[in-house]
Coordinates of C-alpha atoms in Angstrom, one line a residue:
X1 CA 10.8 -18.1 18.7
X2 CA 11.7 -19.0 14.9
X3 CA 14.5 -16.6 13.1
X4 CA 12.9 -13.7 12.3
X5 CA 12.9 -13.2 8.1
X6 CA 15.2 -10.4 7.1
X7 CA 13.5 -7.3 6.1
X8 CA 14.8 -7.4 2.6
X9 CA 13.7 -10.6 2.0
X10 CA 10.2 -9.7 3.9
X11 CA 9.5 -7.3 1.8
X12 CA 10.6 -9.2 -1.1
X13 CA 7.8 -12.0 0.0
X14 CA 5.1 -9.5 0.3
X15 CA 6.0 -7.6 -2.9
X16 CA 5.4 -11.2 -4.6
X17 CA 2.0 -11.7 -2.7
X18 CA -1.4 -10.7 -3.9
X19 CA -3.5 -8.4 -2.2
X20 CA -6.2 -6.5 -3.9
X21 CA -8.7 -4.3 -2.3
X22 CA -11.3 -6.6 -0.5
X23 CA -9.0 -9.7 -1.0
X24 CA -5.7 -9.1 1.3
X25 CA -5.8 -12.1 3.1
X26 CA -2.4 -13.7 1.6
X27 CA -0.7 -10.7 2.6
X28 CA -2.3 -10.5 5.8
X29 CA -1.3 -14.4 6.6
X30 CA 2.5 -13.3 5.9
X31 CA 2.3 -10.4 8.3
X32 CA 0.5 -12.2 11.0
X33 CA 3.3 -14.6 10.7
X34 CA 5.7 -12.3 11.5
X35 CA 3.7 -10.1 14.2
X36 CA 2.3 -13.0 16.2
X37 CA 5.8 -13.7 18.1
X38 CA 6.1 -10.5 18.9
X39 CA 2.3 -9.2 20.0
X40 CA 0.4 -9.8 23.0
X41 CA -2.3 -10.4 21.4
X42 CA -3.4 -10.9 17.4
X43 CA -6.6 -10.7 16.1
X44 CA -8.5 -10.1 12.7
X45 CA -11.5 -7.8 13.2
X46 CA -14.9 -7.8 11.0
X47 CA -13.5 -5.4 8.5
X48 CA -10.5 -8.1 8.2
X49 CA -7.7 -5.7 9.5
X50 CA -4.9 -7.8 11.6
X51 CA -4.9 -6.5 14.8
X52 CA -1.8 -6.9 17.2
X53 CA -1.8 -5.8 20.8
X54 CA 1.7 -4.6 22.3
X55 CA 1.3 -3.8 25.8
X56 CA 2.9 -0.6 27.0
X57 CA 4.7 -0.2 30.3
X58 CA 2.1 2.7 31.2
X59 CA -1.1 1.1 31.0
X60 CA -2.9 4.0 32.0
X61 CA -1.8 5.8 29.0
X62 CA -3.9 6.4 26.2
X63 CA -3.4 3.7 23.4
X64 CA -1.8 4.4 20.0
X65 CA -3.3 2.9 16.5
X66 CA -0.8 2.7 13.8
X67 CA -1.5 1.7 10.3
X68 CA -0.4 0.2 7.4
X69 CA -2.2 -0.7 4.7
X70 CA -2.4 -4.5 3.2
X71 CA -4.0 -3.9 -0.3
X72 CA -2.8 -3.1 -3.8
X73 CA -3.3 -1.1 -6.7
X74 CA -5.1 -3.5 -8.8
X75 CA -7.6 -4.3 -11.1
X76 CA -11.5 -5.5 -11.2
X77 CA -13.3 -7.2 -14.0
X78 CA -16.0 -5.2 -15.7
X79 CA -17.6 -8.1 -18.4
X80 CA -16.4 -11.0 -19.6
X81 CA -16.8 -10.7 -23.5
X82 CA -17.9 -13.6 -25.6
X83 CA -14.3 -14.5 -27.0
X84 CA -13.1 -14.7 -23.3
X85 CA -11.1 -11.8 -23.4
X86 CA -11.9 -9.5 -19.9
X87 CA -12.9 -5.9 -20.1
X88 CA -11.5 -4.1 -16.5
X89 CA -11.1 -1.1 -14.8
X90 CA -9.3 -0.2 -11.9
X91 CA -9.2 -0.6 -8.3
X92 CA -7.8 2.6 -6.3
X93 CA -6.4 5.5 -8.3
X94 CA -3.8 4.0 -11.5
X95 CA -4.0 3.7 -15.0
X96 CA -2.8 1.0 -17.6
X97 CA 0.4 3.0 -18.1
X98 CA 1.2 2.8 -14.7
X99 CA 1.1 -1.2 -14.5
X100 CA 2.2 -1.4 -18.1
X101 CA 1.2 -3.8 -20.2
X102 CA 2.2 -7.2 -19.6
X103 CA 1.2 -10.9 -17.6
X104 CA -2.0 -10.1 -15.1
X105 CA -3.0 -13.0 -12.5
X106 CA -7.0 -13.3 -12.7
X107 CA -8.1 -14.5 -9.2
X108 CA -10.8 -16.6 -10.3
X109 CA -13.3 -18.4 -7.3
X110 CA -12.0 -21.5 -8.4
X111 CA -9.2 -21.0 -10.2
X112 CA -6.2 -18.2 -10.7
X113 CA -5.4 -17.7 -14.1
X114 CA -2.5 -16.1 -16.0
X115 CA -3.8 -13.2 -18.9
X116 CA -1.8 -10.3 -20.5
X117 CA -2.9 -6.7 -20.1
X118 CA -2.9 -5.8 -23.8
X119 CA -3.5 -2.5 -25.8
X120 CA -3.2 -4.2 -29.6
X121 CA -0.6 -3.9 -32.3
X122 CA 1.1 -0.9 -33.1
X123 CA 0.9 -2.0 -36.9
X124 CA -3.0 -0.7 -37.2
X125 CA -4.9 2.5 -38.7
X126 CA -8.0 4.4 -38.0
X127 CA -9.8 0.9 -38.6
X128 CA -8.6 -0.2 -34.9
X129 CA -9.7 3.0 -33.4
X130 CA -9.2 2.1 -30.0
X131 CA -5.4 1.7 -30.8
X132 CA -4.9 4.6 -33.0
X133 CA -6.2 7.0 -31.0
X134 CA -3.4 6.7 -28.4
X135 CA -0.7 6.6 -30.6
X136 CA 1.4 9.9 -29.9
X137 CA 1.7 11.0 -33.7
X138 CA -2.0 9.9 -34.4
X139 CA -4.9 10.6 -31.7
X140 CA -2.3 11.5 -29.0
X141 CA -5.0 10.6 -26.4
X142 CA -3.8 9.2 -23.1
X143 CA -4.1 5.2 -22.9
X144 CA -7.3 4.4 -20.2
X145 CA -9.2 1.1 -19.1
X146 CA -11.3 1.7 -22.1
X147 CA -8.4 1.1 -24.5
X148 CA -7.3 -2.1 -22.9
X149 CA -8.3 -5.5 -22.1
X150 CA -7.0 -9.2 -20.9
X151 CA -6.4 -11.6 -23.5
X152 CA -6.6 -14.8 -21.2
X153 CA -6.8 -17.4 -24.2
X154 CA -9.7 -19.0 -22.4
X155 CA -13.3 -19.5 -23.7
X156 CA -16.0 -17.8 -21.9
X157 CA -17.3 -21.1 -20.5
X158 CA -13.9 -21.9 -19.1
X159 CA -13.8 -18.7 -17.5
X160 CA -17.3 -19.2 -15.9
X161 CA -15.9 -22.6 -14.7
X162 CA -12.6 -21.2 -13.0
X163 CA -14.9 -18.8 -11.4
X164 CA -14.0 -15.4 -13.7
X165 CA -17.1 -13.1 -13.5
X166 CA -17.5 -9.3 -13.2
X167 CA -15.9 -8.8 -10.0
X168 CA -13.3 -10.8 -10.3
X169 CA -10.1 -9.2 -9.4
X170 CA -7.4 -8.8 -11.1
X171 CA -3.6 -8.1 -10.3
X172 CA -0.1 -7.6 -12.0
X173 CA 1.6 -11.0 -12.3
X174 CA 4.1 -12.4 -9.5
X175 CA 6.8 -12.6 -12.2
X176 CA 6.6 -8.7 -12.9
X177 CA 6.8 -8.1 -8.7
X178 CA 9.8 -9.1 -7.3
X179 CA 12.2 -6.6 -5.4
X180 CA 15.1 -5.3 -7.9
X181 CA 18.3 -3.9 -6.2
X182 CA 20.3 -1.5 -7.7
X183 CA 23.4 0.6 -6.0
X184 CA 21.9 2.2 -2.9
X185 CA 18.2 1.9 -3.9
X186 CA 15.4 -1.1 -4.6
X187 CA 12.7 -0.7 -6.6
X188 CA 8.7 -2.5 -7.6
X189 CA 5.5 -2.0 -8.2
X190 CA 3.5 -2.4 -4.7
X191 CA 5.9 -0.6 -2.5
X192 CA 2.8 1.2 -1.6
X193 CA 2.4 -0.2 1.0
X194 CA 4.4 -3.1 1.2
X195 CA 7.2 -1.1 2.0
X196 CA 5.4 0.4 5.2
X197 CA 4.2 -3.0 6.3
X198 CA 7.6 -3.9 6.4
X199 CA 8.5 -0.8 8.0
X200 CA 5.4 -2.0 10.8
X201 CA 7.3 -5.4 11.4
X202 CA 10.3 -3.5 12.0
X203 CA 9.1 -1.4 14.6
X204 CA 7.2 -4.3 16.6
X205 CA 10.8 -5.9 16.7
X206 CA 12.5 -2.9 18.0
X207 CA 9.8 -2.7 20.5
X208 CA 10.6 -5.6 22.2
X209 CA 11.4 -3.2 25.1
X210 CA 7.8 -2.2 25.0
X211 CA 6.1 0.8 23.6
X212 CA 5.0 3.5 26.4
X213 CA 1.6 3.1 26.1
X214 CA -0.5 0.1 24.7
X215 CA -0.2 0.3 21.0
X216 CA -2.1 -1.3 18.1
X217 CA -0.1 -2.6 15.1
X218 CA -2.6 -2.7 12.2
X219 CA -2.4 -4.3 8.8
X220 CA -5.5 -2.6 7.4
X221 CA -7.9 -3.3 4.4
X222 CA -8.9 -1.3 1.3
X223 CA -7.2 1.9 1.6
X224 CA -6.8 2.3 -1.6
X225 CA -10.8 2.8 -1.8
X226 CA -10.7 5.5 1.1
X227 CA -9.5 4.1 4.2
X228 CA -12.4 1.3 4.7
X229 CA -10.2 -0.8 7.4
X230 CA -8.3 1.9 9.3
X231 CA -11.7 4.1 9.8
X232 CA -13.1 1.2 11.2
X233 CA -10.5 0.2 13.4
X234 CA -10.3 3.8 14.9
X235 CA -13.6 4.0 15.9
X236 CA -13.7 0.5 17.4
X237 CA -10.4 0.2 19.1
X238 CA -9.4 2.5 22.1
X239 CA -7.4 5.2 21.8
X240 CA -7.5 9.1 20.1
X241 CA -4.7 8.7 17.8
X242 CA -4.4 7.0 14.6
X243 CA -0.7 6.9 13.0
X244 CA -0.6 5.7 9.2
X245 CA 2.7 4.3 7.9
X246 CA 2.3 5.0 3.7
X247 CA 5.0 6.1 0.9
X248 CA 5.2 9.8 -0.2
X249 CA 6.2 11.5 -3.2
X250 CA 9.9 12.1 -3.4
X251 CA 9.4 15.3 -5.7
X252 CA 10.8 18.5 -6.1
X253 CA 7.2 20.1 -5.6
X254 CA 7.4 19.5 -2.2
X255 CA 11.4 19.7 -1.6
X256 CA 11.1 15.7 -0.9
X257 CA 14.5 13.9 -1.5
X258 CA 14.3 9.7 -2.2
X259 CA 17.3 9.3 -0.2
X260 CA 16.2 11.4 2.6
X261 CA 15.2 10.7 6.0
X262 CA 11.5 9.3 6.9
X263 CA 8.9 12.2 6.0
X264 CA 6.6 13.7 8.7
X265 CA 3.4 15.2 7.0
X266 CA 1.7 18.4 8.0
X267 CA -1.4 17.9 5.9
X268 CA -2.8 16.1 3.0
X269 CA -5.9 16.9 0.9
X270 CA -8.2 15.8 3.7
X271 CA -6.9 17.0 7.3
X272 CA -4.6 19.2 9.1
X273 CA -2.4 16.4 11.1
X274 CA -1.8 16.8 14.8
X275 CA 0.4 19.4 15.0
X276 CA 2.0 18.2 18.8
X277 CA 2.4 14.9 17.1
X278 CA 4.0 15.8 14.0
X279 CA 6.4 17.7 16.0
X280 CA 7.5 15.2 18.3
X281 CA 8.2 12.6 15.5
X282 CA 10.3 15.5 13.8
X283 CA 12.1 15.8 17.2
X284 CA 12.5 12.2 17.8
X285 CA 13.9 11.6 14.3
X286 CA 16.2 14.5 15.0
X287 CA 17.5 13.2 17.8
X288 CA 18.5 9.7 16.3
X289 CA 20.5 11.4 13.3
X290 CA 17.7 10.2 10.9
X291 CA 17.6 13.8 9.2
X292 CA 13.7 13.7 8.9
X293 CA 11.8 15.1 6.4
X294 CA 8.3 17.7 6.7
X295 CA 5.8 18.1 3.7
X296 CA 2.4 19.1 3.4
X297 CA 1.2 16.3 0.6
X298 CA -1.4 17.4 -2.0
X299 CA -3.3 15.1 -4.2
X300 CA -2.9 12.4 -1.4
X301 CA -4.4 11.3 1.7
X302 CA -3.8 8.3 4.0
X303 CA -5.4 5.6 6.4
X304 CA -5.0 8.3 9.3
X305 CA -6.0 11.0 7.6
X306 CA -9.5 9.5 6.2
X307 CA -10.1 8.1 9.8
X308 CA -10.1 11.7 11.0
X309 CA -12.0 13.3 8.4
X310 CA -14.9 11.3 9.1
X311 CA -14.5 12.0 12.6
X312 CA -13.5 8.2 13.8
X313 CA -10.2 9.2 15.0
X314 CA -9.6 12.3 17.4
X315 CA -5.9 12.9 16.3
X316 CA -3.8 11.8 13.1
X317 CA -0.2 11.7 11.7
X318 CA 1.6 10.1 8.5
X319 CA 5.0 9.4 8.6
X320 CA 5.7 8.4 4.8
X321 CA 8.6 6.9 3.1
X322 CA 10.0 8.9 0.4
X323 CA 9.5 7.2 -2.7
X324 CA 10.2 8.0 -6.6
X325 CA 7.0 7.3 -9.2
X326 CA 4.3 6.6 -6.5
X327 CA 1.5 4.6 -8.1
X328 CA 3.8 3.9 -10.8
X329 CA 7.2 1.3 -10.5
X330 CA 8.3 3.0 -7.0
X331 CA 12.0 3.4 -5.8
X332 CA 12.9 3.6 -2.6
X333 CA 16.6 4.4 -0.7
X334 CA 17.6 0.5 0.9
X335 CA 17.9 2.3 4.2
X336 CA 14.6 3.9 4.2
X337 CA 12.5 1.0 5.8
X338 CA 15.0 1.1 8.8
X339 CA 14.8 4.4 9.5
X340 CA 11.7 4.5 9.5
X341 CA 10.8 1.7 11.8
X342 CA 13.7 3.1 14.0
X343 CA 11.9 6.8 14.2
X344 CA 8.9 5.2 14.6
X345 CA 10.0 2.9 17.4
X346 CA 11.5 5.7 19.7
X347 CA 8.2 7.5 18.9
X348 CA 6.1 4.7 20.9
X349 CA 8.3 4.4 23.5
X350 CA 7.7 7.7 24.9
X351 CA 4.6 9.4 26.2
X352 CA 2.4 10.9 23.6
X353 CA 2.5 14.8 23.5
X354 CA -0.9 16.4 24.8
X355 CA -3.3 18.6 22.4

């Protein structure tokens, strides 16, 4: 087996790889490269999910599904203007101020182009109402997608030849996506959910001694659009429990700190999570000295809760990586990915708690 990519380097690679909703293939390829040497079977299902099966030591035990999502918050072309500018809308809950104005990648069918997400000049008046109304000392209206556009420097005909049209995905440019390291912390856009994917790979590496039950490690599609991939996988794969790996807001509202241990969720907007599983995760974390945190999330759902909410998973659990500024420029403690992998690997090495 080739030398494994160090987890920080893998995280940086994943962050720089485009994976908008419905076009996650490039990210899936990176995760597949890392999981194939560790899994007994690796496939891609009809929903585009990567499915890596690790056989358990007790083949009679009910299988477990563990999901981290491939997709990122991104944009989609709504229309191509005659002058070659693009009007875009969001894929997932995101606003222009969270992305930040600057370079973007336009993923045309035949060519990937560079554009710039723009508002326009601050040196304008009410003659430029779209700009004026976002100024705090003037219109004082929050910037929304109707205010911004993508400048491409190309003609409408050039864009058509590149395969750019309504429905084309637009992502924050790779130049703005690398991992920033500072002190005990790391920062980047799209740690949601690249950090969880890295933890999923770390879990597989720690499970070389085998999980207790057959375990399906899932890298799922279109979580930001409603948990679509995980819901399909929960319906089609054996087992009753889906465990999601995702970021979680490190905010005083939830008494969650960014430098604390992994967060075990007991509820979110979609469901109440399975209490025996959540309790078992907390117990394992305490035994390992990981200082697990607990939370009841609001304005939040996950692959697992969305699958359970529509009746495709009988049981659901969520382990969150405590993160500052979720759906913005996100910040993690540098030890969070490793702590999360250790918690999950130890949990999967034990029998599943009964209902």
